[in-house]
XYZ file of C-alpha atoms in Angstrom:
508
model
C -48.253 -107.349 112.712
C -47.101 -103.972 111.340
C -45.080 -101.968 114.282
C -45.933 -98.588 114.859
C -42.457 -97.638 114.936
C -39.028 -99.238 115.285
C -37.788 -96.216 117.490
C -39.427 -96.246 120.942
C -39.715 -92.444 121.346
C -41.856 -92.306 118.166
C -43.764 -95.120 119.388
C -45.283 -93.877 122.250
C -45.990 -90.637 120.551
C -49.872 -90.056 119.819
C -51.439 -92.632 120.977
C -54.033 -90.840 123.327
C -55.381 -86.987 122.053
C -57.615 -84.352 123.268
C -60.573 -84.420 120.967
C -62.440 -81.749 120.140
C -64.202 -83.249 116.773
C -67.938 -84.546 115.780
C -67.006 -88.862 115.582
C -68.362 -91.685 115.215
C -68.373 -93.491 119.015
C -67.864 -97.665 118.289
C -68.370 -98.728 121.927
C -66.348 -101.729 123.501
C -68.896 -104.173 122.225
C -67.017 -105.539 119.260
C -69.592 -107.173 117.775
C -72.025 -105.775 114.246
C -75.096 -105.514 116.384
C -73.403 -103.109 118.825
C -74.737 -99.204 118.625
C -72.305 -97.214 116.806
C -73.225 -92.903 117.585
C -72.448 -90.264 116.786
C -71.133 -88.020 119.518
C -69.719 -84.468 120.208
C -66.215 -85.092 121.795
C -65.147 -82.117 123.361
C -63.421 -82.597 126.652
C -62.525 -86.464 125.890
C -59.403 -88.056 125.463
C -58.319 -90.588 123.094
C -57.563 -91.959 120.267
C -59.510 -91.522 116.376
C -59.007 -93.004 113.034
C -59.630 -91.277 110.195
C -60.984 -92.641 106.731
C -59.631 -91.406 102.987
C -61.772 -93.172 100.445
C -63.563 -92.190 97.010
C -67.069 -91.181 97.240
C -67.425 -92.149 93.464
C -71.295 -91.976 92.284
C -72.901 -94.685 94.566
C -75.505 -93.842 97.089
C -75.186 -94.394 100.143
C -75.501 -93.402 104.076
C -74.844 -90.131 104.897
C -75.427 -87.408 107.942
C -78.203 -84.896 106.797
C -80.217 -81.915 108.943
C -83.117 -84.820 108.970
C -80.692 -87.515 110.101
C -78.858 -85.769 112.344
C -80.754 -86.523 115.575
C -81.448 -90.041 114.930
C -77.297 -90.475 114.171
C -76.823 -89.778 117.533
C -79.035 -91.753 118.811
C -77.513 -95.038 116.944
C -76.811 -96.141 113.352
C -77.215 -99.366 112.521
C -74.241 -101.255 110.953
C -75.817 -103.122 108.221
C -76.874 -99.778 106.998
C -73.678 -98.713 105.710
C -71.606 -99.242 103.070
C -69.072 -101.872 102.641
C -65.922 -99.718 103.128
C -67.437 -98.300 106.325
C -68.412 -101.570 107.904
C -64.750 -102.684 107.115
C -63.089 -99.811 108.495
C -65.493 -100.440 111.583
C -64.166 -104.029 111.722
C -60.381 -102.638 112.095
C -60.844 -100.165 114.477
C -63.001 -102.499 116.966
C -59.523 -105.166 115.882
C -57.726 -102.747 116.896
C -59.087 -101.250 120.230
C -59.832 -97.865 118.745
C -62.954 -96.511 119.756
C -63.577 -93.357 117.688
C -63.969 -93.227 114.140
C -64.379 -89.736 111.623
C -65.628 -90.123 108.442
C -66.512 -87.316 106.518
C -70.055 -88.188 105.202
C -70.872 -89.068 108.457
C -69.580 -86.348 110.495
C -69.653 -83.209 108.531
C -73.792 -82.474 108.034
C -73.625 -82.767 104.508
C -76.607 -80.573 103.600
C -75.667 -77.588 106.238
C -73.497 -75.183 104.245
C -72.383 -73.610 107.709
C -71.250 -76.710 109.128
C -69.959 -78.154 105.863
C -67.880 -74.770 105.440
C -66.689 -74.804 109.083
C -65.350 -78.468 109.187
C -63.851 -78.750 105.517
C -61.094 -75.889 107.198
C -60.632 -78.131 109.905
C -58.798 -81.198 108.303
C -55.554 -80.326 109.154
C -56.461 -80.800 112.773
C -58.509 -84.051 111.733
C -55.714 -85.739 109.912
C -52.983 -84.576 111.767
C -54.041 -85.488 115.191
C -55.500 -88.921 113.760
C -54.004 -92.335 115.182
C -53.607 -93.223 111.680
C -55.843 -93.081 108.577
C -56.983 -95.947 106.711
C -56.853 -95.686 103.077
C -59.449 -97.373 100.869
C -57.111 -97.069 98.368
C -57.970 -99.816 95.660
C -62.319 -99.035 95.318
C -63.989 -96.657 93.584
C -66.986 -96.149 95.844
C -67.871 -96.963 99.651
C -69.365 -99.934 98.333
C -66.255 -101.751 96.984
C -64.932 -102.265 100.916
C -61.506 -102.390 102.303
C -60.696 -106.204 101.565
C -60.780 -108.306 97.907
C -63.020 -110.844 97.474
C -60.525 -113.727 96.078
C -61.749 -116.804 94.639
C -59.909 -119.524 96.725
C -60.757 -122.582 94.864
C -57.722 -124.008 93.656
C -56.528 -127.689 91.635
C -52.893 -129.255 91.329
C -51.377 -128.610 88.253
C -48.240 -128.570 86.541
C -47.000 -125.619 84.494
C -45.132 -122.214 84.022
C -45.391 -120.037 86.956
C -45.909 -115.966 86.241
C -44.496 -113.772 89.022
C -45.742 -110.007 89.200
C -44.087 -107.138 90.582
C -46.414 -105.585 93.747
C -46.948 -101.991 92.822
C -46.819 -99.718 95.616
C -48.608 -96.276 96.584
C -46.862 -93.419 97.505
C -47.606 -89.943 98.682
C -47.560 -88.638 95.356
C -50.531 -88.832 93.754
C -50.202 -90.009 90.225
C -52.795 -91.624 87.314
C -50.887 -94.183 86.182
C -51.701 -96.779 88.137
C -55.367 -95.213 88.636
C -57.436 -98.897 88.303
C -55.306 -100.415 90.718
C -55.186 -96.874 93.348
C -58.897 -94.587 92.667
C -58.141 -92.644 95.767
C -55.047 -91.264 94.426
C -56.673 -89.860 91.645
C -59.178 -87.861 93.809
C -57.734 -83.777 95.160
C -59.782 -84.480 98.348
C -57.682 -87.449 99.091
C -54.028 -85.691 98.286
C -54.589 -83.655 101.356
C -55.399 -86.226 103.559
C -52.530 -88.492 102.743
C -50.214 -85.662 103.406
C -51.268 -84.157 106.337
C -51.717 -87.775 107.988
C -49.188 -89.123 110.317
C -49.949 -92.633 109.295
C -51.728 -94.327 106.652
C -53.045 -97.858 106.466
C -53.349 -98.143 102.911
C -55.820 -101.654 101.893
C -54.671 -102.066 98.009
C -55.805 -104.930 95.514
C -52.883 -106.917 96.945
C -51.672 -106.268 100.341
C -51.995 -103.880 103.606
C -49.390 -101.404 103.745
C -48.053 -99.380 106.200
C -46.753 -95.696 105.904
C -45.240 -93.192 108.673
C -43.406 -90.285 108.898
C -40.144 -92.755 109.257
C -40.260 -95.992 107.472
C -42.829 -97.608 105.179
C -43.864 -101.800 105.446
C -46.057 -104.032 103.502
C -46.924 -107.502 103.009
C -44.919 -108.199 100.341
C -41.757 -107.325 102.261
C -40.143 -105.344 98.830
C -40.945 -101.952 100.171
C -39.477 -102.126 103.515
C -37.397 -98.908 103.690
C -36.683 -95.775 105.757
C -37.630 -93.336 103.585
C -39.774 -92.429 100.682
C -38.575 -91.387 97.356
C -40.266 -87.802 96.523
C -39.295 -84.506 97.966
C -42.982 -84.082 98.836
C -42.729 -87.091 100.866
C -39.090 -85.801 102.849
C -40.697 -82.993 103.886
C -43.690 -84.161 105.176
C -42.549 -84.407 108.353
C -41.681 -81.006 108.648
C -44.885 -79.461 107.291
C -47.732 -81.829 108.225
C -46.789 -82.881 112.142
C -47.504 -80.752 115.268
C -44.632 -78.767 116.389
C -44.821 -79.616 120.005
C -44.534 -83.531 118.759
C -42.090 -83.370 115.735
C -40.344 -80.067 115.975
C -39.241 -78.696 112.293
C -35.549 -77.895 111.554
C -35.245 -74.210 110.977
C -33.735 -74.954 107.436
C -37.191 -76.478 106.466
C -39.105 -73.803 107.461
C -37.376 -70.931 105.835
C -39.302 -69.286 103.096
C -37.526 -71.044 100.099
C -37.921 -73.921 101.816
C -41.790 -73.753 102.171
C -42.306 -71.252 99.339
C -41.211 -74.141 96.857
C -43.069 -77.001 98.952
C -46.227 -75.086 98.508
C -45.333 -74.806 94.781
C -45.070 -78.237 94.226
C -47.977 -78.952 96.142
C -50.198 -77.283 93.761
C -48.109 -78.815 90.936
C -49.049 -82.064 92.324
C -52.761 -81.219 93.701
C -54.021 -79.695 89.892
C -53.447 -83.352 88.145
C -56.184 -84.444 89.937
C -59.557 -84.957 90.139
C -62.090 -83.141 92.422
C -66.002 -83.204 91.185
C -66.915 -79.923 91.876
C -64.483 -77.044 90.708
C -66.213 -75.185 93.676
C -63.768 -77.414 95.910
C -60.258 -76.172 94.771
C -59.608 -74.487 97.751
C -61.137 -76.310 100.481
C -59.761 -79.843 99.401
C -56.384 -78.296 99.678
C -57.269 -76.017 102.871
C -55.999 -77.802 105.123
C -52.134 -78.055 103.756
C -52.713 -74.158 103.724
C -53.442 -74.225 107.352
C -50.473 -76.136 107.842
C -48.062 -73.540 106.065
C -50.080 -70.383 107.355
C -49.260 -72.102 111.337
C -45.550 -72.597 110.358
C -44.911 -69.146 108.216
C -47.554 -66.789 109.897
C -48.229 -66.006 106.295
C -51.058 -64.493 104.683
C -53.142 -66.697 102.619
C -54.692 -65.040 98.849
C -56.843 -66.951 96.817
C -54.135 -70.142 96.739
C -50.866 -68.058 96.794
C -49.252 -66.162 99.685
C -49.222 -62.292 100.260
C -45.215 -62.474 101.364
C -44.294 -64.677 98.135
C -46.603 -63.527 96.004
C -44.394 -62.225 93.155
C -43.186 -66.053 92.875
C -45.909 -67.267 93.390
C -47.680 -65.454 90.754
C -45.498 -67.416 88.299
C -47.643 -70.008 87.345
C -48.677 -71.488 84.069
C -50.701 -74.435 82.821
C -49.359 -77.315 80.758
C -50.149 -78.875 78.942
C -52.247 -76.155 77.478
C -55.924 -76.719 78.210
C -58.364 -77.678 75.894
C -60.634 -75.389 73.678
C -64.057 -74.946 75.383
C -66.984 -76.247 73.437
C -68.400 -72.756 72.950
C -65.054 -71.113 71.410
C -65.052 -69.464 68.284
C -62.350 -68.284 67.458
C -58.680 -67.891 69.009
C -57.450 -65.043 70.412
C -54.574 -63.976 67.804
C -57.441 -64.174 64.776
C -61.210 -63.337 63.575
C -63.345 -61.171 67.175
C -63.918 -63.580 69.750
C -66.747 -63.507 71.987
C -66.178 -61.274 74.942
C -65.780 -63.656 77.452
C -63.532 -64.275 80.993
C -63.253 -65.750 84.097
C -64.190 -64.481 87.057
C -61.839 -62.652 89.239
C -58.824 -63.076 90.544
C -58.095 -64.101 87.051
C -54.340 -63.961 88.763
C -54.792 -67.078 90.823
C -54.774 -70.578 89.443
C -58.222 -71.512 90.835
C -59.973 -70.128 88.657
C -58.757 -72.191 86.022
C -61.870 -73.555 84.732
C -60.565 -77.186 84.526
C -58.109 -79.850 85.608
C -54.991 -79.230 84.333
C -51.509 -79.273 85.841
C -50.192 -76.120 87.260
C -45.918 -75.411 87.011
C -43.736 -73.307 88.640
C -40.541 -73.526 86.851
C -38.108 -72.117 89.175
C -39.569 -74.498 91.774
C -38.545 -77.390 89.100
C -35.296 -76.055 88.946
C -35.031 -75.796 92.983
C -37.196 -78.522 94.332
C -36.955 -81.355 92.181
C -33.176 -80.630 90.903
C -31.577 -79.534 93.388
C -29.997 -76.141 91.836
C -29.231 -73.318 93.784
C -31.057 -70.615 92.434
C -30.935 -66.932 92.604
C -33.867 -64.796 91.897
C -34.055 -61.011 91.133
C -37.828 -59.433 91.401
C -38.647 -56.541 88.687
C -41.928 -55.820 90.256
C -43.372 -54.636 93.848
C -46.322 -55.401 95.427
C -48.243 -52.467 96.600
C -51.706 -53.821 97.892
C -53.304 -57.116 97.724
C -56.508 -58.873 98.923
C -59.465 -60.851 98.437
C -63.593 -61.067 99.542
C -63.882 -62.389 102.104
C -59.849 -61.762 103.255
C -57.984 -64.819 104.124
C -60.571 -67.324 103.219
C -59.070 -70.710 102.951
C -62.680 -72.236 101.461
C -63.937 -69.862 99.157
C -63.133 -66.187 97.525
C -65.783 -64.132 95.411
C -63.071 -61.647 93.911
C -59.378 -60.670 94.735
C -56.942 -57.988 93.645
C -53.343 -56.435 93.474
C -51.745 -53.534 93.184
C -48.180 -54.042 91.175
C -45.244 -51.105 90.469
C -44.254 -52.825 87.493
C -42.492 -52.224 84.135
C -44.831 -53.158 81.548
C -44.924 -53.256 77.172
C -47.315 -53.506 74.932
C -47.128 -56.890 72.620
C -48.714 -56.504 69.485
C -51.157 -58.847 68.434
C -49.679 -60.027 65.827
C -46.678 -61.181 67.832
C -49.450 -63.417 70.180
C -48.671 -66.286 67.905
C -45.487 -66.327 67.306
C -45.306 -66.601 71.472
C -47.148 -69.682 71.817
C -45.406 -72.219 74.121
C -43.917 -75.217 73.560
C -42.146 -77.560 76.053
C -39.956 -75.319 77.109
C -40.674 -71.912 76.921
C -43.210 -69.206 74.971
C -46.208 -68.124 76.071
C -48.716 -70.089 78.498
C -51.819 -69.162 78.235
C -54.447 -70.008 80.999
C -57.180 -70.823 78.855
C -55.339 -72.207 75.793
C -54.699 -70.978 72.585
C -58.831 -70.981 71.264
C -60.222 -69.564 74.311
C -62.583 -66.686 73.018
C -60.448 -63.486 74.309
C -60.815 -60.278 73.361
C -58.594 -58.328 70.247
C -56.129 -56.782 72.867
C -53.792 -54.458 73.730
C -51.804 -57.373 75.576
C -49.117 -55.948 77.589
C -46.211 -57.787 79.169
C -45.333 -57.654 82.754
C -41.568 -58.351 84.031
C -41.628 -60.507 87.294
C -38.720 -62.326 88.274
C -35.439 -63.421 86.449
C -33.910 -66.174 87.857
C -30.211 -68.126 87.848
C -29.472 -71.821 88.599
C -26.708 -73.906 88.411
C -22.910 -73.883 88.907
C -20.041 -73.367 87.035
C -20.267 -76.610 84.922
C -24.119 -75.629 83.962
C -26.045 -72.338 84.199
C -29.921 -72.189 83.986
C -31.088 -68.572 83.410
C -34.682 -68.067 82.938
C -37.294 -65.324 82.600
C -40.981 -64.869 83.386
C -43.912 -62.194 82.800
C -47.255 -62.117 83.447
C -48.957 -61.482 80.287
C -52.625 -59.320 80.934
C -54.821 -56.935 79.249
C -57.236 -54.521 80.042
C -60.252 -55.716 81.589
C -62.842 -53.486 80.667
C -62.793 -50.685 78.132
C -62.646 -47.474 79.933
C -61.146 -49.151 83.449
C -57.855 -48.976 84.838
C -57.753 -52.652 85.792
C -55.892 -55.562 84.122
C -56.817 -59.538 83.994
C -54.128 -61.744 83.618
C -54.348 -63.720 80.206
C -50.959 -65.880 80.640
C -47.520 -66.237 81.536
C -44.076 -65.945 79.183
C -41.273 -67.449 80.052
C -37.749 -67.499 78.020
C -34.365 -68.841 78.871
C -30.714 -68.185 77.909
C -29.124 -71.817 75.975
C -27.487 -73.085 78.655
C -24.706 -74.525 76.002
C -24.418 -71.821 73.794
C -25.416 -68.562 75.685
C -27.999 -67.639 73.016
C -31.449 -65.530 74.114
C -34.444 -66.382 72.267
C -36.577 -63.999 70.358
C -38.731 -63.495 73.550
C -36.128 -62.221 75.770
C -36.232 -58.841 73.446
C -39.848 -58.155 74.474
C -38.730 -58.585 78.348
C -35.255 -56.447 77.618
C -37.258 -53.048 76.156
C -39.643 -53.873 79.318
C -37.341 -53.746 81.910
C -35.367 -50.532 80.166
C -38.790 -48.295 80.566
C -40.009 -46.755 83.524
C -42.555 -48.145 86.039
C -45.349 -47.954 86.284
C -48.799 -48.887 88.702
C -51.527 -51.069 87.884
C -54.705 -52.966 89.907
C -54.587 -56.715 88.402
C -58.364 -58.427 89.296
């Protein structure tokens, strides 16, 4: 039996909350033919699990406009899917009552309702008595246990031990057959913001909190987890009046670079409708905007935003099927993305987004100093603050900005390292220029024994002829040899910037 805790004071917390959600009700009656409904919970007490599993493309059960009534009145068990009649079984094991499920409990043809509870799931997942993770199938049908073949013969002969592999907060593809669900963006959120997670693998049941992590195996029994992301968690993703934060992890470094590598982490995977970038992370939002009283833009923050404008894309995307040409040869279709073309979700595809000076900070541990060559005058987006969906967005930058000429796009491209990123690689259909270069933030890592300096400007051009507006196009960045003190070739383009006056400009 997996302990909730080994420390008593975090074993008594959360056990009983005030709900407020739309859940399934399991009854007492533990057995498949009792009614399971679904109910409105406001002004009850108790205790919910939550489930984080993979949609995938089976059909199955689901709350609708037309089903909505009926739900209430009772669904019948052997009408859903294996994963849900499983996770049914271990809540009734477990004396938990009250079960959310996101197919089930968010009207999935009601845009209104859809829209207002996808906002929510920091308040689902965090106030959760733990989530269970369907973390080895593909679709609701695969369920929450493997079906082993137990017949077995004596034999004789060479014995093959395999190492367990184990999930972990971070959400990575290379061990996607054996863990779907951490392949999925919906899921990344859900994991993270969750207290405790019950993850059901090929292998074994494994148990993760905010303190130590346990399986069946007994090789992952430990204190603490091995990413940043996952230290932090506990500062970020718990209630304050049940986990407090230290000040230190709240500051706006601290949470500036968290974010940061959130998205990092978020953009390598997988969502099915680009439509969801923002909501499948809206709920880590929520979480920051609570504990920063920041102002949310689109993905990025109004009081970082010069840092957080830093982003680039690699590895560079790939060419769409409809390009024709690239943008530093022949006349490219006129073609773009729709605004804010300054924000990373409106990257057209899945592609992993980098902040270097977060690299440098978060993952390395360097002390870093930056220095800002730009001011923000105005910023916002339609509708303002929207943590599900923005039509258009816009800023107002006092900036230093140079022309590049086109033949110089080229010779700029980016490689490992440094050059220039662009968002929608290097045969996106763009127009012939002017490309101008804008000066954002120099920053310094390192000690005595190693210094990291590094550069970064947004690189944009005009969006319409005629207009006084600017779309971003990509981001340069350039960096002094840390051994031998040398500047690249790129660092000239950024030096005659930052020697010329300022200047204003509205970036869409």
């Amino acid at each position: 039996m997996f302990p909730l805790s080994d420390r008593p004071d975090r074993g008594r917390l959360w056990i009983k909350s005030k709900l407020g959600l739309t859940l399934l009700d399991l009854g007492v009656d533990p057995s498949e033919s009792a009614p399971i409904r679904l109910i409105e919970s406001a002004g009850k007490n108790g205790r919910y699990v939550t489930l984080s599993y993979c949609w995938g493309k089976a059909k199955f059960l689901k709350t609708t406009k037309d089903n909505y009534t009926r739900h209430k009145q009772g669904i019948l068990f052997a009408d859903l899917p294996r994963t849900f009649q499983h996770t049914i079984r271990v809540c009734r094991a477990l004396g938990v009552r009250y079960l959310w499920i996101d197919a089930l409990c968010i009207i999935q043809d009601d845009s209104q309702d859809w829209a207002a509870e996808s906002v929510r799931m920091a308040d689902v997942y965090q106030k959760s008595f733990f989530t269970l993770s369907a973390t080895w199938g593909d679709s609701p049908d695969c369920g929450l246990f493997q079906d082993f073949d137990t017949a077995s013969e004596s034999r004789i002969g060479p014995v093959a031990l395999r190492q367990v592999v184990h999930p972990t907060l971070t959400h990575i593809t290379h061990h996607e057959n054996e863990f779907p669900v951490l392949t999925r963006g919906w899921c990344y959120q859900e994991h993270l913001l969750s207290r405790r997670i019950l993850y059901f693998t090929m292998w074994e049941v494994m148990l993760q909190c905010l303190e130590s992590t346990i399986c069946e195996c007994g090789s992952s029994i430990h204190k603490s987890r091995g990413t940043e992301q996952e230290k932090y968690k506990q500062f970020f993703c718990c209630p304050e009046d049940q986990h407090p934060a230290s000040p230190s992890a709240t500051s706006p470094d601290v949470a500036s670079n968290f974010w940061h590598v959130t998205v990092s982490d978020y953009t390598l995977l997988r969502l099915t409708y680009s439509s969801d970038k923002l909501p499948a992370i809206s709920g880590i939002a929520t979480v920051i905007q609570r504990k920063t009283n920041w102002h949310y833009l689109a993905g990025l923050w109004r009081e970082t935003l010069l840092t957080d404008l830093c982003w680039y894309v690699w590895p560079p995307p790939p060419a769409p099927p409809n390009a024709t040409s690239s943008p530093c040869g022949g006349k490219p279709q006129k073609q773009r993305r729709k605004s804010p073309t300054w924000s990373w979700i409106t990257i057209p595809h899945s592609n992993c987004i980098h902040y270097q000076a977060a690299l440098l900070s978060f993952y390395q541990k360097m002390p870093i100093h930056l220095t800002l060559h730009a001011s923000i005058l105005d910023a916002g987006c339609t509708p303002p603050s929207s943590m599900s969906e923005v039509h258009s967005g816009f800023i107002v930058l006092e900036c230093y900005m140079q022309q590049i000429p086109l033949t110089m796009m080229q010779a700029l491209v980016m490689d490992l390292t440094q050059g220039l990123a662009l968002d929608e690689g290097l045969d996106t259909p763009l127009e012939e220029g002017p490309f101008y270069l804008i000066p954002m933030v120099a920053y310094v890592s390192g000690d005595e024994w190693f210094k990291y300096t590094g550069y970064t400007a947004l690189v944009v051009t005009p969006a319409e002829e005629g207009k006084d507006e600017m779309v971003r196009v990509g981001l340069l960045i350039c960096h002094v040899n840390p051994a031998t003190g040398g500047k690249p070739g790129t660092y000239k383009i950024w030096e005659r910037a930052v020697n010329g006056k300022k200047v204003r400009i509205r970036l869409i």
